[in-house]
Amino acid sequence: MKILAIETSCDETAAAIVEDQNYQPLIHTNVIASQVAVHAQTGGVIPNVAARLHAENLPAILREATKNKRMEYDAVAVTVGPGQMGCLLIGLSAAKTIAAVQNIPFFAINHLEGHIYSAWINQQAGGPPELPALIVMVSGLHTELILMERHGYYKHLGSTRDDAAGEAFDKVARLLGLPYPGGPALSQLAEHGDEKAFPFPIPLSDNDSLEFSFSGLKGAVFHQISKLPDPLPRHTAADIAASFQATVSSTIKKKMLRAMQSYPGIKTVCLVGGVAANTHLRKTLEHAINSNHPDIRFVVPELQYCTDNAAMIGTAALYHHLFGKPDDWYNTEADPNLELAKQ
Ligand code: KG4
Ligand code: ZN
């Protein structure tokens, strides 16, 4: 089955064609129109502006993903939440129209499930992640540890009490005067800094739970900056960026290892979500797994599949097709607060 997938939940307008090839996704096309340049002017996403840009860009993106209609497809999939309501509705309305007019199966996909299935893309070398898997989800709005024992079922082990990891990157980047989007800018600056320069506390480190908290860390960075000269010398800003990034990586590593200890049957750890694009985090988790659990596989998507894209939505739909069933487009609604199906 070939699936045309659409993603418009936040600030990327995206479409892709994904095909089932022996229970693995083959990505034929993966097209993204990023709104970053527009949102950089206002320092963040303004929902109405984002929705208008999705409406403007989606037709051309769909045309490109289907190679001017020369590429056929048998089903359509779309992100239905979580995300901005106005943004979600643009993609949903397009997908419903395609399903209705062409009378083809329709798949309603949770954006977070899309991020999870990004770990199933391009894994030919090692094959798809083996279950049970521990999912470490780190995006702009979510920081969660999830146990996935079978396709489509997710057990929440812990999430953030306040800010998400990506949100913390974006807020600290703003404190350092870096441009939007903050995460990539901060990690670039961190390359020139000393991560031991400012020993920020690891949030909830004494806590036995698998919960995260990043707002205290952001507060500690703010407090530190307020004691330093204004404007900050570039090398000091780089030291703060490197120290903050290392603290986030250590926090996630600690909680991941704790979860692996509590659930000994885990065969794979998948790092997914926009912050999975962070090289320091990728290396920290890989090193921790190789040294503590050499029998457990670490899977992290290629960079292009970490941040929002439609290939991951098509891949999630592919597994709905293989292990579940299509949805009824007529009764599907967008849900800005959609949660993952719980076990
Ligand atoms: O998954 P995503 O594209 O969108 C959401 O679903 O939220 O994640 C976006 C988040 C932003 O907070 C962005 O700053 C962060 O991912 N991000 C990064 C990096 N690339 C993106 N954070 C740290 N280092 C990066 N290289
Ligand atoms: Zn996302």
mmCIF file with all atom_site columns, C-alpha atoms in Angstrom, residues 199-343:
data_model
loop_
_atom_site.group_PDB
_atom_site.id
_atom_site.type_symbol
_atom_site.label_atom_id
_atom_site.label_alt_id
_atom_site.label_comp_id
_atom_site.label_asym_id
_atom_site.label_entity_id
_atom_site.label_seq_id
_atom_site.pdbx_PDB_ins_code
_atom_site.Cartn_x
_atom_site.Cartn_y
_atom_site.Cartn_z
_atom_site.occupancy
_atom_site.B_iso_or_equiv
_atom_site.pdbx_formal_charge
_atom_site.auth_seq_id
_atom_site.auth_comp_id
_atom_site.auth_asym_id
_atom_site.auth_atom_id
_atom_site.pdbx_PDB_model_num
ATOM 1   C CA . PRO A 1 199 ? 27.562  23.395 36.974 1.00 0.00 ? 199 PRO A CA 1
ATOM 2   C CA . PHE A 1 200 ? 23.772  23.752 36.757 1.00 0.00 ? 200 PHE A CA 1
ATOM 3   C CA . PRO A 1 201 ? 21.770  21.399 39.015 1.00 0.00 ? 201 PRO A CA 1
ATOM 4   C CA . ILE A 1 202 ? 20.185  18.312 37.429 1.00 0.00 ? 202 ILE A CA 1
ATOM 5   C CA . PRO A 1 203 ? 16.412  18.729 37.979 1.00 0.00 ? 203 PRO A CA 1
ATOM 6   C CA . LEU A 1 204 ? 14.631  15.993 40.034 1.00 0.00 ? 204 LEU A CA 1
ATOM 7   C CA . SER A 1 205 ? 17.843  13.958 40.138 1.00 0.00 ? 205 SER A CA 1
ATOM 8   C CA . ASP A 1 206 ? 17.215  12.639 43.674 1.00 0.00 ? 206 ASP A CA 1
ATOM 9   C CA . ASN A 1 207 ? 13.684  11.808 42.760 1.00 0.00 ? 207 ASN A CA 1
ATOM 10  C CA . ASP A 1 208 ? 13.012  8.122  42.088 1.00 0.00 ? 208 ASP A CA 1
ATOM 11  C CA . SER A 1 209 ? 10.244  8.926  39.637 1.00 0.00 ? 209 SER A CA 1
ATOM 12  C CA . LEU A 1 210 ? 10.587  9.013  35.877 1.00 0.00 ? 210 LEU A CA 1
ATOM 13  C CA . GLU A 1 211 ? 9.297   12.585 35.717 1.00 0.00 ? 211 GLU A CA 1
ATOM 14  C CA . PHE A 1 212 ? 11.209  15.531 34.299 1.00 0.00 ? 212 PHE A CA 1
ATOM 15  C CA . SER A 1 213 ? 11.290  19.216 35.193 1.00 0.00 ? 213 SER A CA 1
ATOM 16  C CA . PHE A 1 214 ? 13.071  21.851 33.132 1.00 0.00 ? 214 PHE A CA 1
ATOM 17  C CA . SER A 1 215 ? 11.667  25.137 34.431 1.00 0.00 ? 215 SER A CA 1
ATOM 18  C CA . GLY A 1 216 ? 14.050  25.169 37.437 1.00 0.00 ? 216 GLY A CA 1
ATOM 19  C CA . LEU A 1 217 ? 17.009  24.697 35.103 1.00 0.00 ? 217 LEU A CA 1
ATOM 20  C CA . LYS A 1 218 ? 15.821  27.594 32.949 1.00 0.00 ? 218 LYS A CA 1
ATOM 21  C CA . GLY A 1 219 ? 15.528  29.654 36.187 1.00 0.00 ? 219 GLY A CA 1
ATOM 22  C CA . ALA A 1 220 ? 19.088  28.704 37.204 1.00 0.00 ? 220 ALA A CA 1
ATOM 23  C CA . VAL A 1 221 ? 20.387  29.838 33.802 1.00 0.00 ? 221 VAL A CA 1
ATOM 24  C CA . PHE A 1 222 ? 18.470  33.117 34.125 1.00 0.00 ? 222 PHE A CA 1
ATOM 25  C CA . HIS A 1 223 ? 19.911  33.662 37.618 1.00 0.00 ? 223 HIS A CA 1
ATOM 26  C CA . GLN A 1 224 ? 23.431  32.963 36.355 1.00 0.00 ? 224 GLN A CA 1
ATOM 27  C CA . ILE A 1 225 ? 23.073  35.357 33.404 1.00 0.00 ? 225 ILE A CA 1
ATOM 28  C CA . SER A 1 226 ? 21.772  38.124 35.682 1.00 0.00 ? 226 SER A CA 1
ATOM 29  C CA . LYS A 1 227 ? 25.059  37.952 37.654 1.00 0.00 ? 227 LYS A CA 1
ATOM 30  C CA . LEU A 1 228 ? 27.207  38.282 34.509 1.00 0.00 ? 228 LEU A CA 1
ATOM 31  C CA . PRO A 1 229 ? 28.127  41.393 32.469 1.00 0.00 ? 229 PRO A CA 1
ATOM 32  C CA . ASP A 1 230 ? 25.531  42.678 29.992 1.00 0.00 ? 230 ASP A CA 1
ATOM 33  C CA . PRO A 1 231 ? 25.968  42.154 27.068 1.00 0.00 ? 231 PRO A CA 1
ATOM 34  C CA . LEU A 1 232 ? 27.429  38.707 27.633 1.00 0.00 ? 232 LEU A CA 1
ATOM 35  C CA . PRO A 1 233 ? 30.845  38.108 26.048 1.00 0.00 ? 233 PRO A CA 1
ATOM 36  C CA . ARG A 1 234 ? 30.468  35.533 23.253 1.00 0.00 ? 234 ARG A CA 1
ATOM 37  C CA . HIS A 1 235 ? 32.682  32.927 24.972 1.00 0.00 ? 235 HIS A CA 1
ATOM 38  C CA . THR A 1 236 ? 30.637  33.216 28.212 1.00 0.00 ? 236 THR A CA 1
ATOM 39  C CA . ALA A 1 237 ? 27.384  32.774 26.262 1.00 0.00 ? 237 ALA A CA 1
ATOM 40  C CA . ALA A 1 238 ? 28.953  29.687 24.621 1.00 0.00 ? 238 ALA A CA 1
ATOM 41  C CA . ASP A 1 239 ? 29.940  28.309 28.067 1.00 0.00 ? 239 ASP A CA 1
ATOM 42  C CA . ILE A 1 240 ? 26.369  28.795 29.331 1.00 0.00 ? 240 ILE A CA 1
ATOM 43  C CA . ALA A 1 241 ? 24.938  27.141 26.204 1.00 0.00 ? 241 ALA A CA 1
ATOM 44  C CA . ALA A 1 242 ? 27.318  24.164 26.545 1.00 0.00 ? 242 ALA A CA 1
ATOM 45  C CA . SER A 1 243 ? 26.653  23.789 30.304 1.00 0.00 ? 243 SER A CA 1
ATOM 46  C CA . PHE A 1 244 ? 22.876  23.994 29.817 1.00 0.00 ? 244 PHE A CA 1
ATOM 47  C CA . GLN A 1 245 ? 22.934  21.481 26.940 1.00 0.00 ? 245 GLN A CA 1
ATOM 48  C CA . ALA A 1 246 ? 25.086  19.049 28.955 1.00 0.00 ? 246 ALA A CA 1
ATOM 49  C CA . THR A 1 247 ? 22.667  19.322 31.917 1.00 0.00 ? 247 THR A CA 1
ATOM 50  C CA . VAL A 1 248 ? 19.674  18.545 29.676 1.00 0.00 ? 248 VAL A CA 1
ATOM 51  C CA . SER A 1 249 ? 21.520  15.534 28.200 1.00 0.00 ? 249 SER A CA 1
ATOM 52  C CA . SER A 1 250 ? 22.505  14.264 31.691 1.00 0.00 ? 250 SER A CA 1
ATOM 53  C CA . THR A 1 251 ? 18.934  14.662 32.953 1.00 0.00 ? 251 THR A CA 1
ATOM 54  C CA . ILE A 1 252 ? 17.484  12.665 30.075 1.00 0.00 ? 252 ILE A CA 1
ATOM 55  C CA . LYS A 1 253 ? 20.255  10.049 30.369 1.00 0.00 ? 253 LYS A CA 1
ATOM 56  C CA . LYS A 1 254 ? 19.592  9.575  34.103 1.00 0.00 ? 254 LYS A CA 1
ATOM 57  C CA . LYS A 1 255 ? 15.844  9.079  33.658 1.00 0.00 ? 255 LYS A CA 1
ATOM 58  C CA . MET A 1 256 ? 16.360  6.809  30.635 1.00 0.00 ? 256 MET A CA 1
ATOM 59  C CA . LEU A 1 257 ? 18.763  4.546  32.590 1.00 0.00 ? 257 LEU A CA 1
ATOM 60  C CA . ARG A 1 258 ? 16.325  4.471  35.514 1.00 0.00 ? 258 ARG A CA 1
ATOM 61  C CA . ALA A 1 259 ? 13.504  3.394  33.180 1.00 0.00 ? 259 ALA A CA 1
ATOM 62  C CA . MET A 1 260 ? 15.740  0.709  31.627 1.00 0.00 ? 260 MET A CA 1
ATOM 63  C CA . GLN A 1 261 ? 16.456  -0.637 35.098 1.00 0.00 ? 261 GLN A CA 1
ATOM 64  C CA . SER A 1 262 ? 12.775  -0.700 36.034 1.00 0.00 ? 262 SER A CA 1
ATOM 65  C CA . TYR A 1 263 ? 11.717  -2.463 32.816 1.00 0.00 ? 263 TYR A CA 1
ATOM 66  C CA . PRO A 1 264 ? 14.412  -5.099 32.168 1.00 0.00 ? 264 PRO A CA 1
ATOM 67  C CA . GLY A 1 265 ? 12.686  -6.662 29.113 1.00 0.00 ? 265 GLY A CA 1
ATOM 68  C CA . ILE A 1 266 ? 13.406  -3.651 26.885 1.00 0.00 ? 266 ILE A CA 1
ATOM 69  C CA . LYS A 1 267 ? 15.156  -4.614 23.618 1.00 0.00 ? 267 LYS A CA 1
ATOM 70  C CA . THR A 1 268 ? 15.469  -1.192 21.977 1.00 0.00 ? 268 THR A CA 1
ATOM 71  C CA . VAL A 1 269 ? 15.659  2.449  23.023 1.00 0.00 ? 269 VAL A CA 1
ATOM 72  C CA . CYS A 1 270 ? 14.352  4.955  20.451 1.00 0.00 ? 270 CYS A CA 1
ATOM 73  C CA . LEU A 1 271 ? 15.212  8.645  20.775 1.00 0.00 ? 271 LEU A CA 1
ATOM 74  C CA . VAL A 1 272 ? 12.607  10.693 18.853 1.00 0.00 ? 272 VAL A CA 1
ATOM 75  C CA . GLY A 1 273 ? 11.223  14.256 18.503 1.00 0.00 ? 273 GLY A CA 1
ATOM 76  C CA . GLY A 1 274 ? 12.806  17.542 17.417 1.00 0.00 ? 274 GLY A CA 1
ATOM 77  C CA . VAL A 1 275 ? 15.404  17.584 20.226 1.00 0.00 ? 275 VAL A CA 1
ATOM 78  C CA . ALA A 1 276 ? 16.619  14.144 19.026 1.00 0.00 ? 276 ALA A CA 1
ATOM 79  C CA . ALA A 1 277 ? 18.382  16.211 16.333 1.00 0.00 ? 277 ALA A CA 1
ATOM 80  C CA . ASN A 1 278 ? 20.766  17.420 19.066 1.00 0.00 ? 278 ASN A CA 1
ATOM 81  C CA . THR A 1 279 ? 24.173  15.792 18.552 1.00 0.00 ? 279 THR A CA 1
ATOM 82  C CA . HIS A 1 280 ? 25.223  16.074 22.206 1.00 0.00 ? 280 HIS A CA 1
ATOM 83  C CA . LEU A 1 281 ? 22.064  14.272 23.357 1.00 0.00 ? 281 LEU A CA 1
ATOM 84  C CA . ARG A 1 282 ? 22.381  11.571 20.680 1.00 0.00 ? 282 ARG A CA 1
ATOM 85  C CA . LYS A 1 283 ? 25.997  10.877 21.693 1.00 0.00 ? 283 LYS A CA 1
ATOM 86  C CA . THR A 1 284 ? 25.299  10.984 25.449 1.00 0.00 ? 284 THR A CA 1
ATOM 87  C CA . LEU A 1 285 ? 22.460  8.446  25.255 1.00 0.00 ? 285 LEU A CA 1
ATOM 88  C CA . GLU A 1 286 ? 24.331  6.191  22.824 1.00 0.00 ? 286 GLU A CA 1
ATOM 89  C CA . HIS A 1 287 ? 27.384  6.124  25.077 1.00 0.00 ? 287 HIS A CA 1
ATOM 90  C CA . ALA A 1 288 ? 25.273  5.433  28.196 1.00 0.00 ? 288 ALA A CA 1
ATOM 91  C CA . ILE A 1 289 ? 23.469  2.520  26.530 1.00 0.00 ? 289 ILE A CA 1
ATOM 92  C CA . ASN A 1 290 ? 26.624  1.004  25.031 1.00 0.00 ? 290 ASN A CA 1
ATOM 93  C CA . SER A 1 291 ? 28.432  1.102  28.370 1.00 0.00 ? 291 SER A CA 1
ATOM 94  C CA . ASN A 1 292 ? 25.558  0.042  30.652 1.00 0.00 ? 292 ASN A CA 1
ATOM 95  C CA . HIS A 1 293 ? 23.403  -2.183 28.417 1.00 0.00 ? 293 HIS A CA 1
ATOM 96  C CA . PRO A 1 294 ? 25.485  -3.348 25.412 1.00 0.00 ? 294 PRO A CA 1
ATOM 97  C CA . ASP A 1 295 ? 22.777  -5.892 24.486 1.00 0.00 ? 295 ASP A CA 1
ATOM 98  C CA . ILE A 1 296 ? 20.152  -3.178 23.975 1.00 0.00 ? 296 ILE A CA 1
ATOM 99  C CA . ARG A 1 297 ? 19.931  -1.421 20.603 1.00 0.00 ? 297 ARG A CA 1
ATOM 100 C CA . PHE A 1 298 ? 19.824  2.369  20.369 1.00 0.00 ? 298 PHE A CA 1
ATOM 101 C CA . VAL A 1 299 ? 17.833  3.757  17.442 1.00 0.00 ? 299 VAL A CA 1
ATOM 102 C CA . VAL A 1 300 ? 17.725  7.418  16.499 1.00 0.00 ? 300 VAL A CA 1
ATOM 103 C CA . PRO A 1 301 ? 16.210  8.669  13.228 1.00 0.00 ? 301 PRO A CA 1
ATOM 104 C CA . GLU A 1 302 ? 18.190  10.473 10.548 1.00 0.00 ? 302 GLU A CA 1
ATOM 105 C CA . LEU A 1 303 ? 18.188  14.227 11.241 1.00 0.00 ? 303 LEU A CA 1
ATOM 106 C CA . GLN A 1 304 ? 15.586  15.009 8.561  1.00 0.00 ? 304 GLN A CA 1
ATOM 107 C CA . TYR A 1 305 ? 13.070  12.706 10.303 1.00 0.00 ? 305 TYR A CA 1
ATOM 108 C CA . CYS A 1 306 ? 13.629  14.089 13.845 1.00 0.00 ? 306 CYS A CA 1
ATOM 109 C CA . THR A 1 307 ? 11.898  17.436 13.365 1.00 0.00 ? 307 THR A CA 1
ATOM 110 C CA . ASP A 1 308 ? 8.344   17.630 12.031 1.00 0.00 ? 308 ASP A CA 1
ATOM 111 C CA . ASN A 1 309 ? 7.819   15.878 8.680  1.00 0.00 ? 309 ASN A CA 1
ATOM 112 C CA . ALA A 1 310 ? 5.130   13.877 6.868  1.00 0.00 ? 310 ALA A CA 1
ATOM 113 C CA . ALA A 1 311 ? 7.212   10.721 6.249  1.00 0.00 ? 311 ALA A CA 1
ATOM 114 C CA . MET A 1 312 ? 6.811   9.852  9.952  1.00 0.00 ? 312 MET A CA 1
ATOM 115 C CA . ILE A 1 313 ? 3.027   10.386 9.703  1.00 0.00 ? 313 ILE A CA 1
ATOM 116 C CA . GLY A 1 314 ? 2.882   8.082  6.668  1.00 0.00 ? 314 GLY A CA 1
ATOM 117 C CA . THR A 1 315 ? 5.005   5.506  8.505  1.00 0.00 ? 315 THR A CA 1
ATOM 118 C CA . ALA A 1 316 ? 2.657   5.550  11.528 1.00 0.00 ? 316 ALA A CA 1
ATOM 119 C CA . ALA A 1 317 ? -0.279  5.132  9.115  1.00 0.00 ? 317 ALA A CA 1
ATOM 120 C CA . LEU A 1 318 ? 1.486   2.196  7.489  1.00 0.00 ? 318 LEU A CA 1
ATOM 121 C CA . TYR A 1 319 ? 1.578   0.385  10.833 1.00 0.00 ? 319 TYR A CA 1
ATOM 122 C CA . HIS A 1 320 ? -2.094  1.280  11.432 1.00 0.00 ? 320 HIS A CA 1
ATOM 123 C CA . HIS A 1 321 ? -2.752  -0.406 8.088  1.00 0.00 ? 321 HIS A CA 1
ATOM 124 C CA . LEU A 1 322 ? -0.645  -3.464 9.002  1.00 0.00 ? 322 LEU A CA 1
ATOM 125 C CA . PHE A 1 323 ? -1.783  -3.914 12.618 1.00 0.00 ? 323 PHE A CA 1
ATOM 126 C CA . GLY A 1 324 ? -4.997  -1.882 12.852 1.00 0.00 ? 324 GLY A CA 1
ATOM 127 C CA . LYS A 1 325 ? -7.559  -0.424 10.489 1.00 0.00 ? 325 LYS A CA 1
ATOM 128 C CA . PRO A 1 326 ? -8.356  2.801  8.630  1.00 0.00 ? 326 PRO A CA 1
ATOM 129 C CA . ASP A 1 327 ? -10.501 5.543  10.194 1.00 0.00 ? 327 ASP A CA 1
ATOM 130 C CA . ASP A 1 328 ? -13.803 6.989  9.133  1.00 0.00 ? 328 ASP A CA 1
ATOM 131 C CA . TRP A 1 329 ? -12.991 10.430 7.688  1.00 0.00 ? 329 TRP A CA 1
ATOM 132 C CA . TYR A 1 330 ? -16.541 11.667 8.084  1.00 0.00 ? 330 TYR A CA 1
ATOM 133 C CA . ASN A 1 331 ? -16.446 11.323 11.881 1.00 0.00 ? 331 ASN A CA 1
ATOM 134 C CA . THR A 1 332 ? -12.819 12.401 12.417 1.00 0.00 ? 332 THR A CA 1
ATOM 135 C CA . GLU A 1 333 ? -12.170 15.726 14.119 1.00 0.00 ? 333 GLU A CA 1
ATOM 136 C CA . ALA A 1 334 ? -8.973  17.640 14.876 1.00 0.00 ? 334 ALA A CA 1
ATOM 137 C CA . ASP A 1 335 ? -8.021  17.614 18.578 1.00 0.00 ? 335 ASP A CA 1
ATOM 138 C CA . PRO A 1 336 ? -5.397  20.145 19.761 1.00 0.00 ? 336 PRO A CA 1
ATOM 139 C CA . ASN A 1 337 ? -4.910  18.157 23.013 1.00 0.00 ? 337 ASN A CA 1
ATOM 140 C CA . LEU A 1 338 ? -4.982  14.639 21.578 1.00 0.00 ? 338 LEU A CA 1
ATOM 141 C CA . GLU A 1 339 ? -3.195  12.079 23.761 1.00 0.00 ? 339 GLU A CA 1
ATOM 142 C CA . LEU A 1 340 ? -1.521  8.828  22.767 1.00 0.00 ? 340 LEU A CA 1
ATOM 143 C CA . ALA A 1 341 ? -3.681  5.723  23.032 1.00 0.00 ? 341 ALA A CA 1
ATOM 144 C CA . LYS A 1 342 ? -2.954  4.298  26.470 1.00 0.00 ? 342 LYS A CA 1
ATOM 145 C CA . GLN A 1 343 ? -2.303  0.701  27.363 1.00 0.00 ? 343 GLN A CA 1
#
